[in-house]
mmCIF file of C-alpha atoms in Angstrom:
data_model
loop_
_atom_site.group_PDB
_atom_site.id
_atom_site.type_symbol
_atom_site.label_atom_id
_atom_site.label_comp_id
_atom_site.label_asym_id
_atom_site.label_seq_id
_atom_site.Cartn_x
_atom_site.Cartn_y
_atom_site.Cartn_z
ATOM 1 C CA UNK A 1 10.202 19.720 8.179
ATOM 2 C CA UNK A 2 14.088 19.943 8.304
ATOM 3 C CA UNK A 3 15.470 17.020 10.193
ATOM 4 C CA UNK A 4 18.233 18.819 12.145
ATOM 5 C CA UNK A 5 20.392 17.434 14.841
ATOM 6 C CA UNK A 6 18.582 19.536 17.299
ATOM 7 C CA UNK A 7 15.172 18.196 16.325
ATOM 8 C CA UNK A 8 16.439 14.581 16.325
ATOM 9 C CA UNK A 9 17.974 15.066 19.822
ATOM 10 C CA UNK A 10 14.795 16.455 21.096
ATOM 11 C CA UNK A 11 12.770 13.634 19.870
ATOM 12 C CA UNK A 12 14.968 11.118 21.269
ATOM 13 C CA UNK A 13 14.852 12.930 24.802
ATOM 14 C CA UNK A 14 11.171 12.954 24.365
ATOM 15 C CA UNK A 15 10.907 9.290 23.203
ATOM 16 C CA UNK A 16 8.826 10.390 20.267
ATOM 17 C CA UNK A 17 7.305 7.502 18.497
ATOM 18 C CA UNK A 18 6.447 9.584 15.358
ATOM 19 C CA UNK A 19 10.219 9.453 14.509
ATOM 20 C CA UNK A 20 10.524 5.669 14.553
ATOM 21 C CA UNK A 21 11.963 4.366 11.263
ATOM 22 C CA UNK A 22 13.306 8.080 10.340
ATOM 23 C CA UNK A 23 16.655 7.810 12.363
ATOM 24 C CA UNK A 24 18.637 6.065 14.955
ATOM 25 C CA UNK A 25 20.692 7.519 17.794
ATOM 26 C CA UNK A 26 24.255 6.384 18.267
ATOM 27 C CA UNK A 27 26.113 7.020 21.598
ATOM 28 C CA UNK A 28 29.839 7.491 21.049
ATOM 29 C CA UNK A 29 30.675 6.986 24.659
ATOM 30 C CA UNK A 30 29.102 3.353 24.809
ATOM 31 C CA UNK A 31 29.220 2.363 21.148
ATOM 32 C CA UNK A 32 25.464 1.551 21.199
ATOM 33 C CA UNK A 33 22.654 2.812 18.816
ATOM 34 C CA UNK A 34 19.066 3.043 19.788
ATOM 35 C CA UNK A 35 15.480 3.856 18.479
ATOM 36 C CA UNK A 36 14.250 7.289 19.183
ATOM 37 C CA UNK A 37 11.896 5.647 21.651
ATOM 38 C CA UNK A 38 14.416 3.973 23.747
ATOM 39 C CA UNK A 39 13.907 4.204 27.526
ATOM 40 C CA UNK A 40 17.523 3.917 28.433
ATOM 41 C CA UNK A 41 19.050 7.137 29.991
ATOM 42 C CA UNK A 42 19.808 9.806 27.428
ATOM 43 C CA UNK A 43 23.375 10.905 26.673
ATOM 44 C CA UNK A 44 24.598 14.629 26.140
ATOM 45 C CA UNK A 45 24.020 16.087 22.771
ATOM 46 C CA UNK A 46 27.859 16.254 22.150
ATOM 47 C CA UNK A 47 28.101 12.458 22.653
ATOM 48 C CA UNK A 48 25.594 11.298 20.085
ATOM 49 C CA UNK A 49 25.439 11.026 16.274
ATOM 50 C CA UNK A 50 22.385 10.186 14.091
ATOM 51 C CA UNK A 51 21.987 7.857 11.143
ATOM 52 C CA UNK A 52 19.012 7.113 8.786
ATOM 53 C CA UNK A 53 19.399 3.340 9.008
ATOM 54 C CA UNK A 54 20.560 0.556 11.357
ATOM 55 C CA UNK A 55 22.908 -0.500 8.631
ATOM 56 C CA UNK A 56 24.825 2.812 8.694
ATOM 57 C CA UNK A 57 25.215 2.581 12.448
ATOM 58 C CA UNK A 58 26.612 -0.944 12.269
ATOM 59 C CA UNK A 59 28.946 0.034 9.458
ATOM 60 C CA UNK A 60 30.284 2.764 11.757
ATOM 61 C CA UNK A 61 31.022 0.002 14.600
ATOM 62 C CA UNK A 62 27.931 0.701 16.839
ATOM 63 C CA UNK A 63 26.058 -2.424 18.236
ATOM 64 C CA UNK A 64 22.371 -2.706 18.866
ATOM 65 C CA UNK A 65 20.733 -1.506 22.060
ATOM 66 C CA UNK A 66 19.761 -4.377 24.318
ATOM 67 C CA UNK A 67 16.919 -2.351 25.805
ATOM 68 C CA UNK A 68 15.123 -1.082 22.592
ATOM 69 C CA UNK A 69 16.264 -3.673 20.137
ATOM 70 C CA UNK A 70 16.537 -1.443 17.129
ATOM 71 C CA UNK A 71 17.114 -4.386 14.649
ATOM 72 C CA UNK A 72 13.661 -5.805 15.342
ATOM 73 C CA UNK A 73 10.482 -4.523 13.725
ATOM 74 C CA UNK A 74 8.983 -1.876 15.729
ATOM 75 C CA UNK A 75 6.406 -2.835 18.377
ATOM 76 C CA UNK A 76 6.429 -6.301 17.144
ATOM 77 C CA UNK A 77 4.758 -9.123 19.157
ATOM 78 C CA UNK A 78 7.420 -11.556 20.347
ATOM 79 C CA UNK A 79 7.285 -14.942 18.482
ATOM 80 C CA UNK A 80 6.446 -16.863 21.724
ATOM 81 C CA UNK A 81 3.536 -14.685 22.652
ATOM 82 C CA UNK A 82 2.217 -14.524 18.986
ATOM 83 C CA UNK A 83 2.133 -18.464 19.128
ATOM 84 C CA UNK A 84 0.150 -18.385 22.250
ATOM 85 C CA UNK A 85 -2.453 -15.795 20.715
ATOM 86 C CA UNK A 86 -2.653 -17.907 17.574
ATOM 87 C CA UNK A 87 -3.517 -20.909 19.774
ATOM 88 C CA UNK A 88 -6.109 -19.077 21.596
ATOM 89 C CA UNK A 89 -7.682 -17.822 18.240
ATOM 90 C CA UNK A 90 -7.892 -21.481 17.219
ATOM 91 C CA UNK A 91 -9.364 -22.605 20.563
ATOM 92 C CA UNK A 92 -10.772 -19.796 22.847
ATOM 93 C CA UNK A 93 -11.519 -22.351 25.719
ATOM 94 C CA UNK A 94 -7.653 -23.215 26.083
ATOM 95 C CA UNK A 95 -6.237 -22.129 29.362
ATOM 96 C CA UNK A 96 -2.458 -21.408 29.618
ATOM 97 C CA UNK A 97 -1.237 -21.494 33.255
ATOM 98 C CA UNK A 98 2.171 -20.229 34.586
ATOM 99 C CA UNK A 99 3.656 -23.882 34.361
ATOM 100 C CA UNK A 100 2.575 -23.900 30.764
ATOM 101 C CA UNK A 101 4.301 -20.720 30.004
ATOM 102 C CA UNK A 102 7.495 -21.863 31.743
ATOM 103 C CA UNK A 103 7.591 -24.962 29.637
ATOM 104 C CA UNK A 104 7.334 -22.797 26.465
ATOM 105 C CA UNK A 105 10.324 -20.865 27.674
ATOM 106 C CA UNK A 106 8.289 -17.730 28.703
ATOM 107 C CA UNK A 107 8.635 -16.119 32.088
ATOM 108 C CA UNK A 108 5.093 -15.409 33.546
ATOM 109 C CA UNK A 109 6.286 -12.050 34.850
ATOM 110 C CA UNK A 110 7.405 -11.041 31.276
ATOM 111 C CA UNK A 111 3.977 -12.193 29.781
ATOM 112 C CA UNK A 112 2.151 -10.181 32.493
ATOM 113 C CA UNK A 113 4.081 -6.944 31.754
ATOM 114 C CA UNK A 114 3.853 -7.382 27.850
ATOM 115 C CA UNK A 115 0.028 -7.744 28.289
ATOM 116 C CA UNK A 116 -0.243 -4.854 30.555
ATOM 117 C CA UNK A 117 1.728 -2.653 28.270
ATOM 118 C CA UNK A 118 -0.030 -3.781 24.976
ATOM 119 C CA UNK A 119 -3.418 -4.672 26.253
ATOM 120 C CA UNK A 120 -4.036 -2.804 29.508
ATOM 121 C CA UNK A 121 -4.680 -6.156 31.231
ATOM 122 C CA UNK A 122 -2.837 -9.245 32.559
ATOM 123 C CA UNK A 123 -2.673 -12.263 30.560
ATOM 124 C CA UNK A 124 -5.029 -14.082 32.525
ATOM 125 C CA UNK A 125 -7.574 -11.275 32.322
ATOM 126 C CA UNK A 126 -6.899 -11.468 28.576
ATOM 127 C CA UNK A 127 -7.738 -15.302 28.597
ATOM 128 C CA UNK A 128 -10.953 -14.763 30.670
ATOM 129 C CA UNK A 129 -11.948 -11.899 28.178
ATOM 130 C CA UNK A 130 -11.166 -14.108 25.106
ATOM 131 C CA UNK A 131 -13.335 -16.994 26.616
ATOM 132 C CA UNK A 132 -16.443 -14.732 27.531
ATOM 133 C CA UNK A 133 -16.305 -13.210 23.955
ATOM 134 C CA UNK A 134 -16.499 -16.728 22.577
ATOM 135 C CA UNK A 135 -19.284 -17.536 24.883
ATOM 136 C CA UNK A 136 -21.085 -14.461 24.042
ATOM 137 C CA UNK A 137 -21.179 -15.423 20.398
ATOM 138 C CA UNK A 138 -22.504 -18.856 21.322
ATOM 139 C CA UNK A 139 -25.340 -17.525 23.263
ATOM 140 C CA UNK A 140 -26.037 -15.134 20.500
ATOM 141 C CA UNK A 141 -26.418 -18.071 18.058
ATOM 142 C CA UNK A 142 -28.996 -19.648 20.534
ATOM 143 C CA UNK A 143 -26.780 -22.159 22.270
ATOM 144 C CA UNK A 144 -27.596 -23.189 25.834
ATOM 145 C CA UNK A 145 -26.204 -20.959 28.357
ATOM 146 C CA UNK A 146 -25.433 -23.633 30.806
ATOM 147 C CA UNK A 147 -23.475 -25.726 28.047
ATOM 148 C CA UNK A 148 -21.640 -22.807 27.032
ATOM 149 C CA UNK A 149 -20.517 -21.736 30.640
ATOM 150 C CA UNK A 150 -18.988 -25.203 31.171
ATOM 151 C CA UNK A 151 -17.606 -25.602 27.670
ATOM 152 C CA UNK A 152 -15.638 -22.399 28.076
ATOM 153 C CA UNK A 153 -14.149 -23.449 31.347
ATOM 154 C CA UNK A 154 -16.396 -22.122 34.184
ATOM 155 C CA UNK A 155 -16.984 -24.342 37.134
ATOM 156 C CA UNK A 156 -20.435 -22.556 38.044
ATOM 157 C CA UNK A 157 -23.101 -20.912 36.289
ATOM 158 C CA UNK A 158 -22.969 -18.086 39.066
ATOM 159 C CA UNK A 159 -19.304 -17.369 38.387
ATOM 160 C CA UNK A 160 -20.026 -17.312 34.523
ATOM 161 C CA UNK A 161 -22.930 -15.165 35.168
ATOM 162 C CA UNK A 162 -20.925 -12.632 37.189
ATOM 163 C CA UNK A 163 -18.069 -12.470 34.834
ATOM 164 C CA UNK A 164 -20.479 -12.014 31.832
ATOM 165 C CA UNK A 165 -22.381 -9.248 33.540
ATOM 166 C CA UNK A 166 -19.209 -7.251 34.798
ATOM 167 C CA UNK A 167 -18.210 -7.012 30.974
ATOM 168 C CA UNK A 168 -21.559 -6.482 29.216
ATOM 169 C CA UNK A 169 -23.598 -4.999 32.104
ATOM 170 C CA UNK A 170 -26.300 -7.686 31.584
ATOM 171 C CA UNK A 171 -26.953 -11.272 32.497
ATOM 172 C CA UNK A 172 -26.351 -13.926 29.744
ATOM 173 C CA UNK A 173 -30.159 -14.254 29.342
ATOM 174 C CA UNK A 174 -30.463 -10.439 28.766
ATOM 175 C CA UNK A 175 -27.640 -10.278 26.100
ATOM 176 C CA UNK A 176 -29.554 -10.793 22.839
ATOM 177 C CA UNK A 177 -29.680 -7.070 22.235
ATOM 178 C CA UNK A 178 -25.982 -6.497 23.032
ATOM 179 C CA UNK A 179 -23.320 -6.000 20.525
ATOM 180 C CA UNK A 180 -19.435 -6.858 20.343
ATOM 181 C CA UNK A 181 -16.686 -5.276 18.642
ATOM 182 C CA UNK A 182 -13.816 -8.058 18.037
ATOM 183 C CA UNK A 183 -10.385 -6.742 18.408
ATOM 184 C CA UNK A 184 -7.187 -8.520 17.154
ATOM 185 C CA UNK A 185 -3.424 -7.323 16.915
ATOM 186 C CA UNK A 186 -1.983 -7.886 13.479
ATOM 187 C CA UNK A 187 1.739 -7.774 12.482
ATOM 188 C CA UNK A 188 2.935 -5.790 9.468
ATOM 189 C CA UNK A 189 6.356 -4.893 8.141
ATOM 190 C CA UNK A 190 5.648 -1.163 9.444
ATOM 191 C CA UNK A 191 4.816 -2.547 13.017
ATOM 192 C CA UNK A 192 1.910 -3.931 14.841
ATOM 193 C CA UNK A 193 -1.660 -2.824 13.988
ATOM 194 C CA UNK A 194 -4.943 -3.369 15.816
ATOM 195 C CA UNK A 195 -7.987 -4.427 13.736
ATOM 196 C CA UNK A 196 -11.611 -4.202 14.952
ATOM 197 C CA UNK A 197 -14.619 -5.707 13.248
ATOM 198 C CA UNK A 198 -18.297 -6.222 13.399
ATOM 199 C CA UNK A 199 -20.591 -8.468 11.540
ATOM 200 C CA UNK A 200 -20.903 -5.806 8.795
ATOM 201 C CA UNK A 201 -17.168 -5.596 8.301
ATOM 202 C CA UNK A 202 -13.773 -3.875 9.370
ATOM 203 C CA UNK A 203 -14.422 -0.864 11.259
ATOM 204 C CA UNK A 204 -10.886 0.150 12.621
ATOM 205 C CA UNK A 205 -7.348 -0.475 11.494
ATOM 206 C CA UNK A 206 -4.696 1.417 13.362
ATOM 207 C CA UNK A 207 -1.129 1.261 14.333
ATOM 208 C CA UNK A 208 -0.872 0.417 18.039
ATOM 209 C CA UNK A 209 1.283 3.538 18.710
ATOM 210 C CA UNK A 210 -1.162 6.009 17.273
ATOM 211 C CA UNK A 211 -1.723 8.636 19.946
ATOM 212 C CA UNK A 212 -5.489 8.944 19.369
ATOM 213 C CA UNK A 213 -6.051 5.106 19.496
ATOM 214 C CA UNK A 214 -7.894 5.136 22.809
ATOM 215 C CA UNK A 215 -10.077 8.039 21.846
ATOM 216 C CA UNK A 216 -11.100 6.142 18.739
ATOM 217 C CA UNK A 217 -11.855 3.045 20.834
ATOM 218 C CA UNK A 218 -14.254 4.932 22.993
ATOM 219 C CA UNK A 219 -15.952 6.879 20.220
ATOM 220 C CA UNK A 220 -16.409 3.671 18.076
ATOM 221 C CA UNK A 221 -17.781 1.718 21.215
ATOM 222 C CA UNK A 222 -20.129 4.648 21.978
ATOM 223 C CA UNK A 223 -21.423 5.088 18.469
ATOM 224 C CA UNK A 224 -22.089 1.356 18.061
ATOM 225 C CA UNK A 225 -23.267 0.917 21.601
ATOM 226 C CA UNK A 226 -21.037 -2.114 21.810
ATOM 227 C CA UNK A 227 -18.315 -3.604 23.860
ATOM 228 C CA UNK A 228 -14.770 -3.947 22.527
ATOM 229 C CA UNK A 229 -13.198 -7.164 23.226
ATOM 230 C CA UNK A 230 -10.354 -9.479 22.270
ATOM 231 C CA UNK A 231 -11.701 -11.936 19.631
ATOM 232 C CA UNK A 232 -11.522 -13.347 16.249
ATOM 233 C CA UNK A 233 -13.811 -12.424 13.237
ATOM 234 C CA UNK A 234 -14.274 -13.837 9.593
ATOM 235 C CA UNK A 235 -13.487 -10.220 8.227
ATOM 236 C CA UNK A 236 -10.366 -10.034 10.348
ATOM 237 C CA UNK A 237 -9.132 -13.161 9.005
ATOM 238 C CA UNK A 238 -9.695 -11.853 5.477
ATOM 239 C CA UNK A 239 -7.960 -8.772 6.401
ATOM 240 C CA UNK A 240 -4.733 -10.483 7.611
ATOM 241 C CA UNK A 241 -4.560 -12.327 4.183
ATOM 242 C CA UNK A 242 -5.053 -9.147 2.234
ATOM 243 C CA UNK A 243 -2.805 -7.125 4.206
ATOM 244 C CA UNK A 244 0.057 -9.600 3.685
ATOM 245 C CA UNK A 245 -0.649 -9.775 0.001
ATOM 246 C CA UNK A 246 -0.626 -5.804 0.022
ATOM 247 C CA UNK A 247 2.979 -5.568 1.944
ATOM 248 C CA UNK A 248 4.312 -8.303 -0.440
ATOM 249 C CA UNK A 249 3.419 -6.176 -3.503
ATOM 250 C CA UNK A 250 0.683 -8.745 -4.626
ATOM 251 C CA UNK A 251 -2.477 -6.543 -3.873
ATOM 252 C CA UNK A 252 -3.318 -3.079 -5.132
ATOM 253 C CA UNK A 253 -7.170 -3.323 -4.041
ATOM 254 C CA UNK A 254 -8.822 -4.646 -0.852
ATOM 255 C CA UNK A 255 -12.018 -6.483 -1.122
ATOM 256 C CA UNK A 256 -12.585 -7.210 2.779
ATOM 257 C CA UNK A 257 -15.861 -5.399 3.658
ATOM 258 C CA UNK A 258 -15.656 -2.121 5.691
ATOM 259 C CA UNK A 259 -18.129 -0.613 8.040
ATOM 260 C CA UNK A 260 -17.448 3.138 8.612
ATOM 261 C CA UNK A 261 -19.934 4.727 10.990
ATOM 262 C CA UNK A 262 -19.764 8.540 10.747
ATOM 263 C CA UNK A 263 -21.539 11.501 9.291
ATOM 264 C CA UNK A 264 -22.644 11.691 5.506
ATOM 265 C CA UNK A 265 -19.835 14.171 4.917
ATOM 266 C CA UNK A 266 -17.285 11.996 6.564
ATOM 267 C CA UNK A 267 -18.328 8.948 4.537
ATOM 268 C CA UNK A 268 -18.326 11.179 1.393
ATOM 269 C CA UNK A 269 -14.664 12.046 2.305
ATOM 270 C CA UNK A 270 -13.590 8.412 3.082
ATOM 271 C CA UNK A 271 -15.324 7.205 -0.037
ATOM 272 C CA UNK A 272 -13.352 9.713 -2.199
ATOM 273 C CA UNK A 273 -10.122 8.373 -0.580
ATOM 274 C CA UNK A 274 -10.749 4.951 -1.872
ATOM 275 C CA UNK A 275 -11.196 6.384 -5.420
ATOM 276 C CA UNK A 276 -7.388 7.591 -5.355
ATOM 277 C CA UNK A 277 -5.623 5.158 -7.752
ATOM 278 C CA UNK A 278 -2.857 3.034 -6.220
ATOM 279 C CA UNK A 279 0.694 4.479 -6.598
ATOM 280 C CA UNK A 280 -0.681 8.073 -6.994
ATOM 281 C CA UNK A 281 -0.986 11.057 -4.508
ATOM 282 C CA UNK A 282 -3.342 14.137 -4.703
ATOM 283 C CA UNK A 283 -3.540 17.227 -2.459
ATOM 284 C CA UNK A 284 -6.160 18.152 -0.071
ATOM 285 C CA UNK A 285 -7.315 20.822 -2.445
ATOM 286 C CA UNK A 286 -7.662 18.055 -5.277
ATOM 287 C CA UNK A 287 -9.485 15.848 -3.019
ATOM 288 C CA UNK A 288 -12.052 18.583 -2.161
ATOM 289 C CA UNK A 289 -12.450 19.090 -5.892
ATOM 290 C CA UNK A 290 -13.101 15.545 -6.558
ATOM 291 C CA UNK A 291 -15.911 15.854 -3.994
ATOM 292 C CA UNK A 292 -17.048 19.199 -5.569
ATOM 293 C CA UNK A 293 -16.507 20.714 -2.076
ATOM 294 C CA UNK A 294 -13.740 23.285 -3.063
ATOM 295 C CA UNK A 295 -14.486 25.616 -0.106
ATOM 296 C CA UNK A 296 -14.321 22.848 2.396
ATOM 297 C CA UNK A 297 -10.565 22.022 2.074
ATOM 298 C CA UNK A 298 -10.021 22.265 5.965
ATOM 299 C CA UNK A 299 -13.237 20.200 6.683
ATOM 300 C CA UNK A 300 -11.917 17.511 4.129
ATOM 301 C CA UNK A 301 -8.734 17.482 6.053
ATOM 302 C CA UNK A 302 -10.251 17.070 9.395
ATOM 303 C CA UNK A 303 -12.401 14.154 8.079
ATOM 304 C CA UNK A 304 -9.125 12.368 6.528
ATOM 305 C CA UNK A 305 -7.862 12.552 10.318
ATOM 306 C CA UNK A 306 -11.015 10.924 11.651
ATOM 307 C CA UNK A 307 -10.506 7.887 9.299
ATOM 308 C CA UNK A 308 -10.232 4.754 11.432
ATOM 309 C CA UNK A 309 -9.501 2.553 8.769
ATOM 310 C CA UNK A 310 -5.663 3.066 7.821
ATOM 311 C CA UNK A 311 -4.372 1.786 4.513
ATOM 312 C CA UNK A 312 -7.661 0.250 3.313
ATOM 313 C CA UNK A 313 -8.959 3.875 3.194
ATOM 314 C CA UNK A 314 -5.829 5.286 1.882
ATOM 315 C CA UNK A 315 -5.522 8.784 3.593
ATOM 316 C CA UNK A 316 -1.663 8.199 3.223
ATOM 317 C CA UNK A 317 -2.284 9.179 -0.507
ATOM 318 C CA UNK A 318 -3.028 12.728 0.271
ATOM 319 C CA UNK A 319 -0.190 15.101 0.670
ATOM 320 C CA UNK A 320 0.448 19.009 0.912
ATOM 321 C CA UNK A 321 0.025 21.224 -2.125
ATOM 322 C CA UNK A 322 3.788 21.766 -2.068
ATOM 323 C CA UNK A 323 4.441 17.969 -2.453
ATOM 324 C CA UNK A 324 5.558 17.566 1.153
ATOM 325 C CA UNK A 325 4.154 14.752 3.290
ATOM 326 C CA UNK A 326 1.758 16.064 5.820
ATOM 327 C CA UNK A 327 0.372 14.704 9.203
ATOM 328 C CA UNK A 328 -0.365 11.085 9.294
ATOM 329 C CA UNK A 329 -1.778 9.146 12.554
ATOM 330 C CA UNK A 330 0.746 6.210 12.110
ATOM 331 C CA UNK A 331 3.723 8.555 11.664
ATOM 332 C CA UNK A 332 5.166 10.460 8.714
ATOM 333 C CA UNK A 333 7.863 7.773 8.234
ATOM 334 C CA UNK A 334 5.073 5.171 7.595
ATOM 335 C CA UNK A 335 3.259 7.300 5.160
ATOM 336 C CA UNK A 336 6.604 7.788 3.246
ATOM 337 C CA UNK A 337 7.115 3.940 3.388
ATOM 338 C CA UNK A 338 3.599 3.248 2.124
ATOM 339 C CA UNK A 339 3.904 5.518 -0.762
ATOM 340 C CA UNK A 340 7.322 4.422 -1.556
ATOM 341 C CA UNK A 341 5.881 0.701 -1.514
ATOM 342 C CA UNK A 342 3.001 1.806 -3.907
ATOM 343 C CA UNK A 343 5.185 3.904 -6.217
ATOM 344 C CA UNK A 344 7.678 1.347 -6.660
ATOM 345 C CA UNK A 345 5.167 -1.417 -7.679
ATOM 346 C CA UNK A 346 3.064 0.986 -9.723
ATOM 347 C CA UNK A 347 6.140 1.758 -11.721
ATOM 348 C CA UNK A 348 7.107 -1.794 -12.353
#
């Protein structure tokens, strides 16, 4: 794809997140440079110029936009909010009130907007969800419903039962056959990701701006007959450590367990992806040949696109037969960054 001025301007006007990390838009009349996804009013085409890096824009005298913060990592969770999320992970029964947020230097309205944008719920609803998830796991382990209800902060059994049933569709007593998929946001150098896990292993790892993410959530929930909830999980904890090591160039293979519900053909495709050596790429045709399915190149490509576990199942290592980088759910710029990381370390 030729990165022309017309294409970049159109991407900026449409706030196309797939161009994040590929270019920055600088406005001559204001002296400000922005991300492609900036929500500020768009200037006329003749008043903009484009740069590949923020450094280039700064060297030309432009200053970073205060709306989209182009110097920050894309879609990164603010430090103050990340601190609170870590505290909740350590103690799901902890309650943060507006007064607590103010003492920590966080405006409650800011907190509310951030959670609505990134989690589709208010911060108070998020905390309730986290407590209910914790309570669910305690009841699954055979602990007393009454003790659990009061331990997680409910003042009455009826209130606890109503909240529990509104989420799971059954009462706490009837929940033994229910299943939960734990969900957690993870920070990486390429932006925020969301991980999902069940007792068997990691079942989803995607960048939060992936357009198909909501569809993947619904499909996963339906296939596993489970409720997706904010929560922690031993597999997610292991994943956080291994991802950090991967991006630091200290890990080439992942050992965290995976759980990939899908058809036999899809799992054959995903298993083949995991056989592509670190630092190497293959074409879709070569992938089909590895599977002895040369007549099914299109089906192989479609199954690659259905992969829910990015990076660990490395569909980013599959490129076009002409050597060009082709579609990637996290954006072509991330695919390029992952391959550059792996190629550099493999060479060294």
